[in-house]
């Protein structure tokens, strides 16, 4: 059974297209979610929420990048260690071959081949001498194989040493990258904590009317039995069961959520792992043109991306909007910067 297409109304198609086309010129921070006709107090609270959400997103993104960088550093260190083991083995093989060559040298002395073999072993480039037919003819077939093994082992040891050195350098660079990312994550965490604290103070000081106005719009009673098949629809139906639960910065469920935490949690329930933050979630799946959006598609807002929700059809989407509000279905806003479809 084919999944029914989402029926975006004409005005919202235009808004989606405009949002995507304007992505390059969009503001660097999240747009506040301000109800129409909101008072200055509501607008200020929404702006504080937007700054806190943007800072939290940046902090989580930096932490995720740190995990990736540390993984790369650990991997390159292991590769460097493996390369050193190979180099040590190659050097040991070279040393064993040298013992055999020394025995050949002694035998050559006793057999009158000292001058030829001495010239071979004492030269800076033994391989060049081996290329000379006259010298090869002066060494027995068995001895020639022994000498060649020594030369091969020496070349292998030198190559392994170079490889180990290169991998060790890569490991150092990866570790340095990880440290820089860690420092950046720490700075972003401080900024995020400051913005969240400011927003929490604003929420605590807000009047009941201001909080009610902030939560105005949308519904928490959207049907959860939307028809359709596929992993995206499965995740959407699960996410819809969370309507009415509070938004909390950095929360990933099951009692509170932020926007990307809701998306990640819903997909986890259907056996699919997604990145933690919205700007990373905006890179998974396949891109979808706004006019082709279907229920279950992920819809992203702001540039850089800092908000995400599930498109449910009819120009509406499920979101965990902002602090002071709850998971609900809202009208799609105009600051859309992408639509993605998760397919397996």
Short mmCIF file of C-alpha atoms in Angstrom, two decimals:
data_model
loop_
_atom_site.label_atom_id
_atom_site.label_comp_id
_atom_site.label_asym_id
_atom_site.label_seq_id
_atom_site.Cartn_x
_atom_site.Cartn_y
_atom_site.Cartn_z
CA UNK A 1 0.00 0.00 0.00
CA UNK A 2 1.49 3.33 -1.06
CA UNK A 3 1.95 6.06 1.52
CA UNK A 4 -0.56 8.88 0.92
CA UNK A 5 1.12 12.14 -0.12
CA UNK A 6 0.92 15.10 2.21
CA UNK A 7 -1.45 17.79 0.94
CA UNK A 8 0.45 21.02 1.42
CA UNK A 9 -1.86 23.95 0.87
CA UNK A 10 -0.76 26.43 -1.77
CA UNK A 11 0.18 29.19 0.63
CA UNK A 12 2.35 26.88 2.71
CA UNK A 13 4.04 25.47 -0.39
CA UNK A 14 5.01 29.02 -1.22
CA UNK A 15 6.25 29.55 2.32
CA UNK A 16 8.30 26.37 2.26
CA UNK A 17 9.87 27.23 -1.10
CA UNK A 18 10.61 30.76 0.06
CA UNK A 19 12.22 29.41 3.20
CA UNK A 20 14.43 27.02 1.28
CA UNK A 21 15.45 29.64 -1.27
CA UNK A 22 16.29 32.09 1.50
CA UNK A 23 18.39 29.59 3.46
CA UNK A 24 21.64 31.27 2.54
CA UNK A 25 20.38 34.63 3.79
CA UNK A 26 18.66 33.34 6.93
CA UNK A 27 19.79 34.63 10.33
CA UNK A 28 22.61 32.85 12.14
CA UNK A 29 20.43 32.20 15.18
CA UNK A 30 17.07 30.54 15.61
CA UNK A 31 14.00 32.62 14.84
CA UNK A 32 11.84 33.03 17.95
CA UNK A 33 8.48 31.26 17.92
CA UNK A 34 6.19 34.23 18.50
CA UNK A 35 2.39 33.87 18.31
CA UNK A 36 0.64 36.40 16.04
CA UNK A 37 -0.13 39.65 17.83
CA UNK A 38 2.07 38.76 20.79
CA UNK A 39 2.88 41.36 23.41
CA UNK A 40 6.38 42.66 24.02
CA UNK A 41 6.68 40.39 27.06
CA UNK A 42 5.75 37.30 25.05
CA UNK A 43 8.12 38.31 22.25
CA UNK A 44 10.99 38.85 24.69
CA UNK A 45 10.35 35.47 26.29
CA UNK A 46 10.25 33.78 22.89
CA UNK A 47 13.53 35.48 21.95
CA UNK A 48 15.17 34.26 25.16
CA UNK A 49 13.91 30.77 24.38
CA UNK A 50 15.33 30.97 20.85
CA UNK A 51 18.76 32.04 22.09
CA UNK A 52 18.80 29.25 24.68
CA UNK A 53 17.68 26.66 22.14
CA UNK A 54 20.31 27.80 19.64
CA UNK A 55 23.06 27.72 22.27
CA UNK A 56 21.96 24.29 23.49
CA UNK A 57 21.93 22.97 19.93
CA UNK A 58 25.43 24.34 19.32
CA UNK A 59 26.69 22.82 22.57
CA UNK A 60 25.21 19.40 21.79
CA UNK A 61 26.57 19.57 18.25
CA UNK A 62 30.06 20.34 19.55
CA UNK A 63 29.83 17.44 22.00
CA UNK A 64 28.81 15.10 19.19
CA UNK A 65 31.70 16.33 17.04
CA UNK A 66 34.01 15.74 19.99
CA UNK A 67 32.90 12.13 20.21
CA UNK A 68 33.61 11.68 16.50
CA UNK A 69 37.03 13.35 16.76
CA UNK A 70 38.01 11.29 19.77
CA UNK A 71 36.96 8.15 17.92
CA UNK A 72 39.14 9.15 14.98
CA UNK A 73 42.07 9.84 17.29
CA UNK A 74 41.68 6.47 19.02
CA UNK A 75 41.43 4.70 15.66
CA UNK A 76 44.56 6.33 14.25
CA UNK A 77 46.46 5.58 17.47
CA UNK A 78 45.51 1.91 17.14
CA UNK A 79 46.59 1.96 13.50
CA UNK A 80 49.90 3.54 14.48
CA UNK A 81 50.43 0.87 17.14
CA UNK A 82 49.61 -1.86 14.61
CA UNK A 83 52.05 -0.33 12.13
CA UNK A 84 54.79 -0.28 14.77
CA UNK A 85 54.16 -3.97 15.49
CA UNK A 86 54.51 -4.73 11.78
CA UNK A 87 57.69 -2.64 11.63
CA UNK A 88 59.14 -4.50 14.63
CA UNK A 89 58.36 -7.83 12.97
CA UNK A 90 59.97 -6.65 9.74
CA UNK A 91 63.10 -5.56 11.60
CA UNK A 92 63.26 -8.94 13.34
CA UNK A 93 63.00 -10.68 9.96
CA UNK A 94 65.75 -8.44 8.63
CA UNK A 95 67.99 -9.33 11.60
CA UNK A 96 67.35 -13.05 11.07
CA UNK A 97 68.19 -12.65 7.40
CA UNK A 98 71.38 -10.80 8.33
CA UNK A 99 72.51 -13.79 10.41
CA UNK A 100 72.03 -16.00 7.36
CA UNK A 101 73.94 -13.51 5.21
CA UNK A 102 76.76 -13.50 7.73
CA UNK A 103 76.95 -17.28 7.42
CA UNK A 104 77.02 -16.93 3.65
CA UNK A 105 79.85 -14.44 4.01
CA UNK A 106 81.86 -16.87 6.11
CA UNK A 107 81.22 -19.66 3.63
CA UNK A 108 82.21 -17.37 0.78
CA UNK A 109 85.48 -16.60 2.52
CA UNK A 110 86.21 -20.26 2.90
CA UNK A 111 85.20 -20.94 -0.69
CA UNK A 112 87.18 -18.12 -2.22
CA UNK A 113 84.13 -15.89 -2.99
CA UNK A 114 85.03 -13.23 -0.43
CA UNK A 115 85.83 -10.43 -2.84
CA UNK A 116 82.57 -10.66 -4.77
CA UNK A 117 80.33 -11.14 -1.75
CA UNK A 118 82.26 -8.55 0.25
CA UNK A 119 81.66 -6.01 -2.47
CA UNK A 120 77.96 -6.87 -2.39
CA UNK A 121 77.52 -6.63 1.37
CA UNK A 122 79.76 -3.59 1.82
CA UNK A 123 78.13 -1.45 -0.85
CA UNK A 124 75.61 1.32 -0.20
CA UNK A 125 73.26 -0.20 -2.77
CA UNK A 126 73.44 -4.01 -2.66
CA UNK A 127 70.56 -4.31 -5.10
CA UNK A 128 72.61 -2.56 -7.76
CA UNK A 129 75.30 -5.21 -7.43
CA UNK A 130 72.77 -8.01 -7.54
CA UNK A 131 71.71 -6.74 -10.94
CA UNK A 132 75.12 -7.54 -12.29
CA UNK A 133 75.14 -10.96 -13.88
CA UNK A 134 78.80 -11.47 -13.22
CA UNK A 135 78.32 -11.12 -9.48
CA UNK A 136 75.23 -13.30 -9.41
CA UNK A 137 77.15 -15.98 -11.21
CA UNK A 138 79.78 -15.90 -8.47
CA UNK A 139 77.20 -16.73 -5.78
CA UNK A 140 75.42 -20.04 -5.57
CA UNK A 141 71.68 -20.17 -6.17
CA UNK A 142 71.01 -20.92 -2.50
CA UNK A 143 73.19 -18.08 -1.29
CA UNK A 144 71.63 -15.68 -3.75
CA UNK A 145 68.17 -16.45 -2.29
CA UNK A 146 69.48 -15.81 1.22
CA UNK A 147 70.92 -12.45 0.22
CA UNK A 148 67.72 -11.50 -1.60
CA UNK A 149 65.69 -12.33 1.50
CA UNK A 150 67.91 -10.00 3.50
CA UNK A 151 67.37 -7.21 0.98
CA UNK A 152 63.60 -7.77 0.90
CA UNK A 153 63.39 -7.85 4.70
CA UNK A 154 65.40 -4.62 4.93
CA UNK A 155 63.11 -2.87 2.45
CA UNK A 156 60.02 -4.15 4.28
CA UNK A 157 61.36 -2.94 7.64
CA UNK A 158 62.13 0.50 6.26
CA UNK A 159 58.69 0.72 4.64
CA UNK A 160 56.96 -0.36 7.84
CA UNK A 161 58.91 2.20 9.84
CA UNK A 162 57.84 4.97 7.46
CA UNK A 163 54.22 3.79 7.63
CA UNK A 164 54.31 3.67 11.43
CA UNK A 165 55.75 7.19 11.57
CA UNK A 166 53.06 8.51 9.21
CA UNK A 167 50.28 6.87 11.20
CA UNK A 168 51.72 8.19 14.45
CA UNK A 169 51.67 11.69 12.96
CA UNK A 170 48.04 11.18 11.90
CA UNK A 171 47.22 10.07 15.44
CA UNK A 172 48.81 13.20 16.88
CA UNK A 173 46.83 15.38 14.48
CA UNK A 174 43.59 13.58 15.31
CA UNK A 175 44.27 13.99 19.01
CA UNK A 176 44.93 17.70 18.49
CA UNK A 177 41.69 18.04 16.53
CA UNK A 178 39.83 16.26 19.32
CA UNK A 179 41.33 18.61 21.91
CA UNK A 180 40.35 21.68 19.91
CA UNK A 181 36.82 20.29 19.56
CA UNK A 182 36.74 19.61 23.30
CA UNK A 183 37.77 23.18 24.04
CA UNK A 184 35.11 24.46 21.64
CA UNK A 185 32.49 22.21 23.23
CA UNK A 186 33.40 23.52 26.68
CA UNK A 187 33.04 27.12 25.52
CA UNK A 188 29.70 26.38 23.87
CA UNK A 189 28.49 24.61 27.01
CA UNK A 190 29.26 27.71 29.08
CA UNK A 191 27.41 29.89 26.56
CA UNK A 192 24.47 27.47 26.48
CA UNK A 193 24.23 27.33 30.26
CA UNK A 194 24.24 31.13 30.40
CA UNK A 195 21.49 31.45 27.78
CA UNK A 196 19.37 28.72 29.38
CA UNK A 197 19.73 30.34 32.81
CA UNK A 198 18.60 33.67 31.36
CA UNK A 199 15.62 32.05 29.67
CA UNK A 200 14.70 30.18 32.85
CA UNK A 201 14.73 33.45 34.79
CA UNK A 202 12.52 35.02 32.13
CA UNK A 203 10.10 32.09 32.37
CA UNK A 204 10.02 32.25 36.16
CA UNK A 205 9.24 35.96 36.06
CA UNK A 206 6.63 35.69 33.30
CA UNK A 207 2.99 36.24 34.16
CA UNK A 208 0.43 33.46 33.66
CA UNK A 209 -1.06 35.42 30.77
CA UNK A 210 2.35 35.67 29.09
CA UNK A 211 2.96 31.94 29.47
CA UNK A 212 -0.50 31.16 28.15
CA UNK A 213 0.09 33.41 25.15
CA UNK A 214 3.43 31.69 24.51
CA UNK A 215 1.66 28.34 24.33
CA UNK A 216 -1.18 29.60 22.16
CA UNK A 217 -1.72 27.98 18.79
CA UNK A 218 -1.45 24.37 17.81
CA UNK A 219 -3.14 21.31 19.22
CA UNK A 220 -2.20 18.46 21.52
CA UNK A 221 -5.06 16.27 20.33
CA UNK A 222 -3.96 15.42 16.82
CA UNK A 223 -4.97 11.86 15.78
CA UNK A 224 -2.25 9.28 16.36
CA UNK A 225 -3.60 6.70 13.91
CA UNK A 226 -2.50 8.38 10.67
CA UNK A 227 -2.66 5.77 7.89
CA UNK A 228 0.46 4.89 5.93
CA UNK A 229 3.35 2.45 5.84
CA UNK A 230 7.09 2.77 6.18
CA UNK A 231 9.58 3.51 8.93
CA UNK A 232 8.91 7.27 8.79
CA UNK A 233 5.19 6.75 9.38
CA UNK A 234 5.95 4.35 12.22
CA UNK A 235 8.16 6.97 13.88
CA UNK A 236 5.55 9.70 13.36
CA UNK A 237 2.79 7.66 14.97
CA UNK A 238 5.03 6.98 17.97
CA UNK A 239 5.96 10.66 18.23
CA UNK A 240 2.31 11.72 18.15
CA UNK A 241 1.71 9.74 21.36
CA UNK A 242 3.95 12.26 23.14
CA UNK A 243 1.67 15.24 22.56
CA UNK A 244 1.25 17.39 25.64
CA UNK A 245 4.61 16.56 27.23
CA UNK A 246 6.74 19.56 28.22
CA UNK A 247 9.63 20.99 26.26
CA UNK A 248 12.94 21.01 28.15
CA UNK A 249 16.27 22.11 26.70
CA UNK A 250 18.48 19.12 25.94
CA UNK A 251 15.83 16.54 26.91
CA UNK A 252 15.47 13.28 24.98
CA UNK A 253 12.41 11.73 26.63
CA UNK A 254 10.43 9.94 27.66
CA UNK A 255 8.80 12.57 29.88
CA UNK A 256 10.25 15.78 28.41
CA UNK A 257 11.80 16.67 25.05
CA UNK A 258 13.52 19.27 22.98
CA UNK A 259 12.85 19.27 19.23
CA UNK A 260 15.62 16.94 18.05
CA UNK A 261 15.30 14.84 21.19
CA UNK A 262 11.69 14.04 20.23
CA UNK A 263 12.75 13.01 16.71
CA UNK A 264 15.63 10.89 17.98
CA UNK A 265 13.46 9.23 20.65
CA UNK A 266 10.66 8.39 18.18
CA UNK A 267 13.03 6.78 15.71
CA UNK A 268 14.77 4.87 18.48
CA UNK A 269 11.42 3.29 19.37
CA UNK A 270 11.17 1.85 15.84
CA UNK A 271 14.75 0.58 15.80
CA UNK A 272 16.49 3.40 13.94
CA UNK A 273 19.35 5.44 15.37
CA UNK A 274 19.54 9.11 14.39
CA UNK A 275 22.06 11.80 15.39
CA UNK A 276 21.27 13.79 18.51
CA UNK A 277 21.03 17.33 17.14
CA UNK A 278 18.84 18.79 14.40
CA UNK A 279 21.69 20.11 12.26
CA UNK A 280 23.07 16.56 12.06
CA UNK A 281 19.62 15.05 11.55
CA UNK A 282 19.27 17.41 8.57
CA UNK A 283 22.00 15.41 6.82
CA UNK A 284 20.38 11.95 7.06
CA UNK A 285 17.82 10.43 4.73
CA UNK A 286 17.13 11.89 1.30
CA UNK A 287 16.19 15.48 0.44
CA UNK A 288 12.59 16.11 -0.56
CA UNK A 289 11.15 19.04 -2.49
CA UNK A 290 8.67 20.98 -0.33
CA UNK A 291 5.77 20.31 -2.69
CA UNK A 292 6.47 16.57 -2.39
CA UNK A 293 6.50 16.45 1.42
CA UNK A 294 4.62 13.53 2.94
CA UNK A 295 3.51 12.69 6.48
CA UNK A 296 6.52 11.38 8.37
CA UNK A 297 9.08 13.56 6.58
CA UNK A 298 11.34 15.62 8.81
CA UNK A 299 11.05 19.38 8.35
CA UNK A 300 13.87 21.72 9.40
CA UNK A 301 13.98 25.40 10.30
CA UNK A 302 16.54 28.23 10.52
CA UNK A 303 20.07 28.53 9.13
CA UNK A 304 22.11 26.99 10.52
CA UNK A 305 19.45 24.41 11.31
CA UNK A 306 18.26 24.64 14.91
CA UNK A 307 14.71 23.25 14.89
CA UNK A 308 13.08 20.09 13.52
CA UNK A 309 9.70 18.39 13.56
CA UNK A 310 7.59 15.73 11.82
CA UNK A 311 5.42 16.82 8.90
CA UNK A 312 1.93 15.41 9.45
CA UNK A 313 0.22 16.69 6.30
CA UNK A 314 -2.16 19.52 5.57
CA UNK A 315 0.49 22.18 6.19
CA UNK A 316 1.01 21.10 9.81
CA UNK A 317 3.87 19.50 11.71
CA UNK A 318 4.53 17.90 15.10
CA UNK A 319 7.11 19.72 17.19
CA UNK A 320 8.56 20.23 20.62
CA UNK A 321 8.59 24.01 20.18
CA UNK A 322 10.20 25.88 23.07
CA UNK A 323 10.49 26.09 26.84
CA UNK A 324 7.19 26.90 28.48
CA UNK A 325 5.35 24.99 25.77
CA UNK A 326 4.56 21.33 25.08
CA UNK A 327 4.81 18.81 22.25
CA UNK A 328 2.05 19.73 19.82
CA UNK A 329 0.99 19.97 16.18
CA UNK A 330 1.45 23.46 14.74
CA UNK A 331 1.13 25.20 11.40
CA UNK A 332 4.31 25.05 9.32
CA UNK A 333 6.15 28.36 9.64
CA UNK A 334 7.88 30.23 6.83
CA UNK A 335 11.50 29.82 7.98
CA UNK A 336 11.87 26.28 6.60
CA UNK A 337 15.34 25.36 5.33
CA UNK A 338 14.92 21.70 4.41
CA UNK A 339 12.79 18.57 4.23
CA UNK A 340 14.28 15.07 4.57
CA UNK A 341 12.78 11.60 4.27
CA UNK A 342 14.16 8.65 6.26
CA UNK A 343 14.05 5.46 4.20
CA UNK A 344 15.52 2.03 4.87
#
